[in-house]
Tab-separated table of C-alpha atoms and ligand atoms in Angstrom:
chain	number	residue	atom	x	y	z
A	1329	MET	CA	95.457	109.970	86.787
A	1330	ASN	CA	98.677	108.837	88.315
A	1331	SER	CA	101.230	111.750	86.690
A	1332	TRP	CA	104.039	109.339	87.236
A	1333	ILE	CA	102.912	106.477	85.499
A	1334	THR	CA	101.080	108.007	82.803
A	1335	SER	CA	104.421	110.325	82.341
A	1336	VAL	CA	105.989	107.462	81.789
A	1337	LEU	CA	103.659	104.968	79.358
A	1338	PRO	CA	104.340	105.179	75.917
A	1339	ALA	CA	101.461	107.599	74.701
A	1340	ALA	CA	98.320	106.365	73.739
A	1341	PRO	CA	96.906	103.435	72.307
A	1342	ALA	CA	99.587	101.539	73.491
A	1343	ARG	CA	99.028	97.840	74.614
A	1344	VAL	CA	99.297	98.011	78.906
A	1345	LEU	CA	98.710	95.151	81.074
A	1346	ASP	CA	97.657	96.330	84.195
A	1347	ALA	CA	99.009	93.279	86.541
A	1348	GLY	CA	97.622	92.807	89.771
A	1349	CYS	CA	94.879	95.260	89.394
A	1350	GLY	CA	92.989	95.250	92.194
A	1351	ALA	CA	89.332	97.208	91.944
A	1352	GLY	CA	90.655	98.578	88.520
A	1353	THR	CA	90.944	102.279	89.383
A	1354	LEU	CA	94.212	101.967	87.393
A	1355	ALA	CA	93.183	100.182	84.461
A	1356	ALA	CA	89.720	102.217	84.449
A	1357	GLN	CA	92.055	105.142	83.874
A	1358	LEU	CA	94.389	104.178	81.655
A	1359	ILE	CA	90.810	102.962	79.621
A	1360	ALA	CA	89.617	106.542	79.630
A	1361	GLY	CA	92.590	107.724	78.244
A	1362	GLY	CA	92.577	106.053	75.332
A	1363	TYR	CA	94.909	103.109	76.249
A	1364	ASP	CA	94.450	99.234	75.124
A	1365	VAL	CA	94.254	98.037	78.914
A	1366	THR	CA	94.399	94.442	79.511
A	1367	ALA	CA	93.350	93.967	83.115
A	1368	ILE	CA	94.257	91.341	85.561
A	1369	ASP	CA	94.163	89.529	88.742
A	1370	LEU	CA	94.010	86.795	91.029
A	1371	ASP	CA	90.719	88.296	91.623
A	1372	PRO	CA	88.822	90.612	89.999
A	1373	SER	CA	85.961	90.578	91.239
A	1374	ALA	CA	86.183	94.058	93.008
A	1375	ALA	CA	87.489	95.466	89.353
A	1376	LEU	CA	84.634	93.391	87.483
A	1377	ALA	CA	82.682	95.142	89.827
A	1378	ALA	CA	83.480	98.680	88.541
A	1379	GLY	CA	82.512	97.735	84.948
A	1380	VAL	CA	86.435	97.123	84.491
A	1381	PRO	CA	87.197	93.973	81.850
A	1382	ALA	CA	89.068	92.185	84.035
A	1383	VAL	CA	90.971	88.771	83.849
A	1384	ARG	CA	91.170	86.232	86.321
A	1385	ALA	CA	94.886	85.788	86.117
A	1386	ASP	CA	97.795	84.591	88.103
A	1387	LEU	CA	100.939	87.052	86.451
A	1388	ALA	CA	103.488	83.737	86.535
A	1389	GLY	CA	101.356	81.218	83.899
A	1390	PHE	CA	99.296	84.785	81.750
A	1391	GLU	CA	99.274	84.256	78.264
A	1392	ALA	CA	99.232	87.162	75.842
A	1393	ALA	CA	100.392	88.958	72.886
A	1394	PRO	CA	103.761	90.970	73.595
A	1395	PHE	CA	102.609	94.219	75.674
A	1396	GLU	CA	104.313	98.168	75.164
A	1397	ALA	CA	103.893	98.341	79.355
A	1398	ILE	CA	103.491	95.897	82.263
A	1399	VAL	CA	102.136	98.443	85.034
A	1400	MET	CA	102.151	97.047	88.531
A	1401	ARG	CA	100.907	99.566	90.931
A	1402	MET	CA	101.252	97.841	94.678
A	1403	SER	CA	101.060	95.068	93.434
A	1404	LEU	CA	104.645	93.397	93.016
A	1405	HIS	CA	105.173	92.758	97.436
A	1406	HIS	CA	102.443	90.642	97.083
A	1407	MET	CA	103.179	88.512	93.908
A	1408	GLU	CA	104.521	84.904	95.223
A	1409	PRO	CA	107.007	83.444	94.396
A	1410	MET	CA	108.159	87.894	92.771
A	1411	GLU	CA	110.772	85.485	90.651
A	1412	MET	CA	108.019	83.672	88.628
A	1413	ALA	CA	106.241	86.902	87.887
A	1414	LEU	CA	109.225	88.701	86.939
A	1415	ASN	CA	110.046	85.734	84.536
A	1416	ALA	CA	106.474	86.601	83.155
A	1417	ALA	CA	106.574	89.840	82.800
A	1418	ALA	CA	110.048	90.058	80.961
A	1419	ARG	CA	108.568	87.473	78.546
A	1420	LEU	CA	105.248	89.644	78.480
A	1421	LEU	CA	106.891	92.564	77.451
A	1422	ALA	CA	107.739	92.990	73.738
A	1423	PRO	CA	111.569	94.879	73.079
A	1424	GLY	CA	112.531	97.555	75.138
A	1425	GLY	CA	108.897	97.611	75.671
A	1426	SER	CA	108.537	99.654	79.522
A	1427	LEU	CA	108.046	98.079	83.084
A	1428	VAL	CA	106.863	100.245	85.538
A	1429	VAL	CA	106.248	99.763	89.213
A	1430	ASP	CA	104.835	101.751	91.595
A	1431	ASP	CA	105.325	100.392	95.149
A	1432	PHE	CA	107.294	100.897	98.453
A	1433	ALA	CA	110.063	99.965	100.286
A	1434	TRP	CA	108.374	98.785	103.477
A	1435	GLU	CA	111.310	98.349	105.044
A	1436	ARG	CA	112.833	101.504	105.118
A	1437	ALA	CA	110.028	102.965	107.352
A	1438	ASP	CA	111.910	103.283	111.087
A	1439	PRO	CA	109.704	103.797	114.516
A	1440	ALA	CA	109.098	107.324	113.635
A	1441	ALA	CA	107.640	106.809	110.574
A	1442	ALA	CA	105.502	104.322	111.770
A	1443	THR	CA	104.207	106.273	114.923
A	1444	TRP	CA	103.814	108.981	112.601
A	1445	PHE	CA	101.986	106.776	109.966
A	1446	TYR	CA	100.291	105.005	112.717
A	1447	ASP	CA	98.637	108.682	114.657
A	1448	ALA	CA	97.655	110.280	111.450
A	1449	GLY	CA	95.593	107.078	110.461
A	1450	ALA	CA	93.737	107.459	114.107
A	1451	VAL	CA	92.851	111.225	113.539
A	1452	ILE	CA	91.910	110.460	109.987
A	1453	GLY	CA	90.236	107.518	109.851
A	1454	GLY	CA	89.705	107.496	113.922
A	1455	ARG	CA	91.338	103.885	114.355
A	1456	ASP	CA	92.512	102.957	117.471
A	1457	LEU	CA	95.509	104.123	118.615
A	1458	VAL	CA	98.299	101.284	117.929
A	1459	ALA	CA	99.905	100.392	121.585
A	1460	ASP	CA	103.683	99.393	119.696
A	1461	PRO	CA	103.201	100.822	116.392
A	1462	ALA	CA	107.062	99.717	115.133
A	1463	ASN	CA	106.308	95.802	115.878
A	1464	GLU	CA	102.912	96.831	114.477
A	1465	TRP	CA	104.277	97.593	110.693
A	1466	GLU	CA	106.413	94.535	110.719
A	1467	ARG	CA	103.540	92.744	111.959
A	1468	GLU	CA	101.769	93.827	108.687
A	1469	HIS	CA	104.046	94.136	106.466
A	1470	GLY	CA	107.071	91.972	106.992
A	1471	ASP	CA	105.651	89.504	105.015
A	1472	LEU	CA	105.810	91.079	101.577
A	1473	ALA	CA	108.705	91.126	99.289
A	1474	THR	CA	111.212	93.862	100.853
A	1475	GLY	CA	112.179	97.152	97.781
A	1476	GLU	CA	115.742	96.043	97.811
A	1477	GLU	CA	114.277	92.711	96.676
A	1478	MET	CA	112.187	94.200	94.155
A	1479	LEU	CA	114.777	96.222	92.950
A	1480	ALA	CA	117.525	92.789	93.014
A	1481	ALA	CA	115.658	91.038	90.931
A	1482	ILE	CA	113.784	93.729	88.538
A	1483	SER	CA	117.698	94.380	88.067
A	1484	ALA	CA	118.078	90.865	87.602
A	1485	ARG	CA	116.328	90.724	84.712
A	1486	PHE	CA	115.899	94.308	83.094
A	1487	ASP	CA	117.461	97.751	82.397
A	1488	VAL	CA	116.377	99.788	84.958
A	1489	LYS	CA	115.716	103.340	83.603
A	1490	THR	CA	114.600	105.614	86.809
A	1491	LEU	CA	114.789	104.805	90.318
A	1492	ARG	CA	112.889	107.295	92.849
A	1493	ARG	CA	112.300	107.341	95.954
A	1494	VAL	CA	109.306	109.392	96.973
A	1495	PRO	CA	106.863	110.018	100.028
A	1496	PHE	CA	104.425	107.145	100.162
A	1497	LEU	CA	102.571	106.815	103.406
A	1498	HIS	CA	100.208	109.742	103.238
A	1499	ARG	CA	98.815	107.664	99.762
A	1500	TYR	CA	98.309	104.730	102.565
A	1501	LEU	CA	96.380	107.546	104.481
A	1502	LYS	CA	93.798	107.295	101.517
A	1503	CYS	CA	92.698	110.914	101.828
A	1504	GLU	CA	92.953	113.777	99.211
A	1505	GLY	CA	93.131	117.140	99.014
A	1506	GLU	CA	94.764	120.371	100.719
A	1507	ARG	CA	94.834	117.537	103.660
A	1508	ALA	CA	97.032	115.006	101.527
A	1509	GLU	CA	99.165	117.635	100.114
A	1510	ARG	CA	100.136	118.528	103.669
A	1511	LEU	CA	100.388	115.376	104.863
A	1512	ARG	CA	103.004	114.603	101.580
A	1513	THR	CA	104.789	117.741	102.929
A	1514	ILE	CA	105.468	116.355	106.327
A	1515	GLU	CA	106.409	112.749	105.620
A	1516	GLU	CA	108.594	114.483	102.558
A	1517	LEU	CA	109.889	116.911	105.841
A	1518	ARG	CA	110.504	114.620	108.364
A	1519	HIS	CA	110.414	110.707	107.627
A	1520	PRO	CA	112.547	108.308	105.080
A	1521	LEU	CA	111.417	108.277	101.433
A	1522	ILE	CA	110.107	104.350	101.359
A	1523	GLY	CA	107.362	104.805	97.762
A	1524	LEU	CA	109.834	102.889	94.894
A	1525	ARG	CA	109.228	104.044	91.477
A	1526	VAL	CA	110.617	102.023	88.703
A	1527	LEU	CA	111.143	102.173	85.494
A	1528	ALA	CA	113.404	99.499	83.678
A	1529	VAL	CA	113.048	98.306	80.023
A	1530	SER	CA	112.460	95.279	78.813
A	1531	ARG	CA	115.646	93.175	77.388
A	1532	GLY	CA	114.043	91.492	74.806
A	1533	THR	CA	114.445	88.012	76.480
A	1534	ASP	CA	112.692	85.473	78.145
A	1535	GLY	CA	114.083	86.860	81.453
A	1536	THR	CA	114.272	83.506	82.924
B	2293	SAM	C1	97.049	96.102	96.901
B	2293	SAM	S1	96.167	95.904	95.201
B	2293	SAM	C2	96.995	96.821	94.214
B	2293	SAM	C3	95.373	97.212	93.335
B	2293	SAM	C4	95.726	97.999	92.269
B	2293	SAM	N1	97.435	98.117	91.190
B	2293	SAM	C5	95.481	99.538	92.896
B	2293	SAM	O1	96.609	100.389	92.698
B	2293	SAM	O2	94.763	100.033	93.402
B	2293	SAM	C6	97.228	93.891	94.655
B	2293	SAM	C7	96.574	92.941	93.688
B	2293	SAM	O3	97.691	92.512	93.351
B	2293	SAM	C8	97.266	91.100	92.706
B	2293	SAM	N2	97.564	89.952	92.646
B	2293	SAM	C9	98.876	89.630	93.509
B	2293	SAM	N3	99.332	88.565	93.857
B	2293	SAM	C10	98.720	88.784	92.268
B	2293	SAM	C11	99.534	87.465	90.979
B	2293	SAM	N4	100.695	86.176	90.979
B	2293	SAM	N5	98.848	87.345	89.705
B	2293	SAM	C12	97.852	89.004	89.315
B	2293	SAM	N6	97.690	89.143	90.443
B	2293	SAM	C13	98.051	89.546	91.414
B	2293	SAM	C14	96.281	90.732	94.218
B	2293	SAM	O4	95.085	90.161	94.068
B	2293	SAM	C15	95.587	92.085	94.529
B	2293	SAM	O5	94.112	93.214	94.022
């Protein structure tokens, strides 16, 4: 279970929307933890295949009874238009409800961080060495919302309670255990902190 997300969520059995649930791993963990979870995604097939009762929906047009919390793990930067998605989140949250965003500010990765990331991926994941890491990073992420854009759009609609910048690239490398912990430590010591963890609270309006 992601310890930061659960540390900021209201206690189970709170009603939680996992918006952009992907393969449903977080939703499954929250369900196992006793939460009343609604999981949505533009393409819920991977979550459904994993046994998570996810719903095919675009957050921007989603209608449901109010939620005590909405979680967006690595999904907000994909949502277009982001403003519509966050308006919907403001509308779907109960007054005082929590918006929990666990994402990353890709624009804060400098060339040294991009080089470290792709080199580590070549060793750990057996991928080809990337010739121009800075350009490759920009090519892979340049179409996504930046961290600053996400923060501005969240702040316009919610009261930001906490903002944490944390290591992120080691998570992207998808390895586990002691090796992941070492990568996290190296990343924290040597590179910009691009991970973005935002806890924000509903203002009790529809956010528009
Ligand atoms: C990188 S995946 C993250 C999946 C999951 N939250 C996780 O942490 O593993 C981003 C997901 O957001 C979904 N998504 C993008 N825009 C969306 C939208 N407007 N409404 C619902 N889901 C959306 C995509 O289909 C994709 O499955």
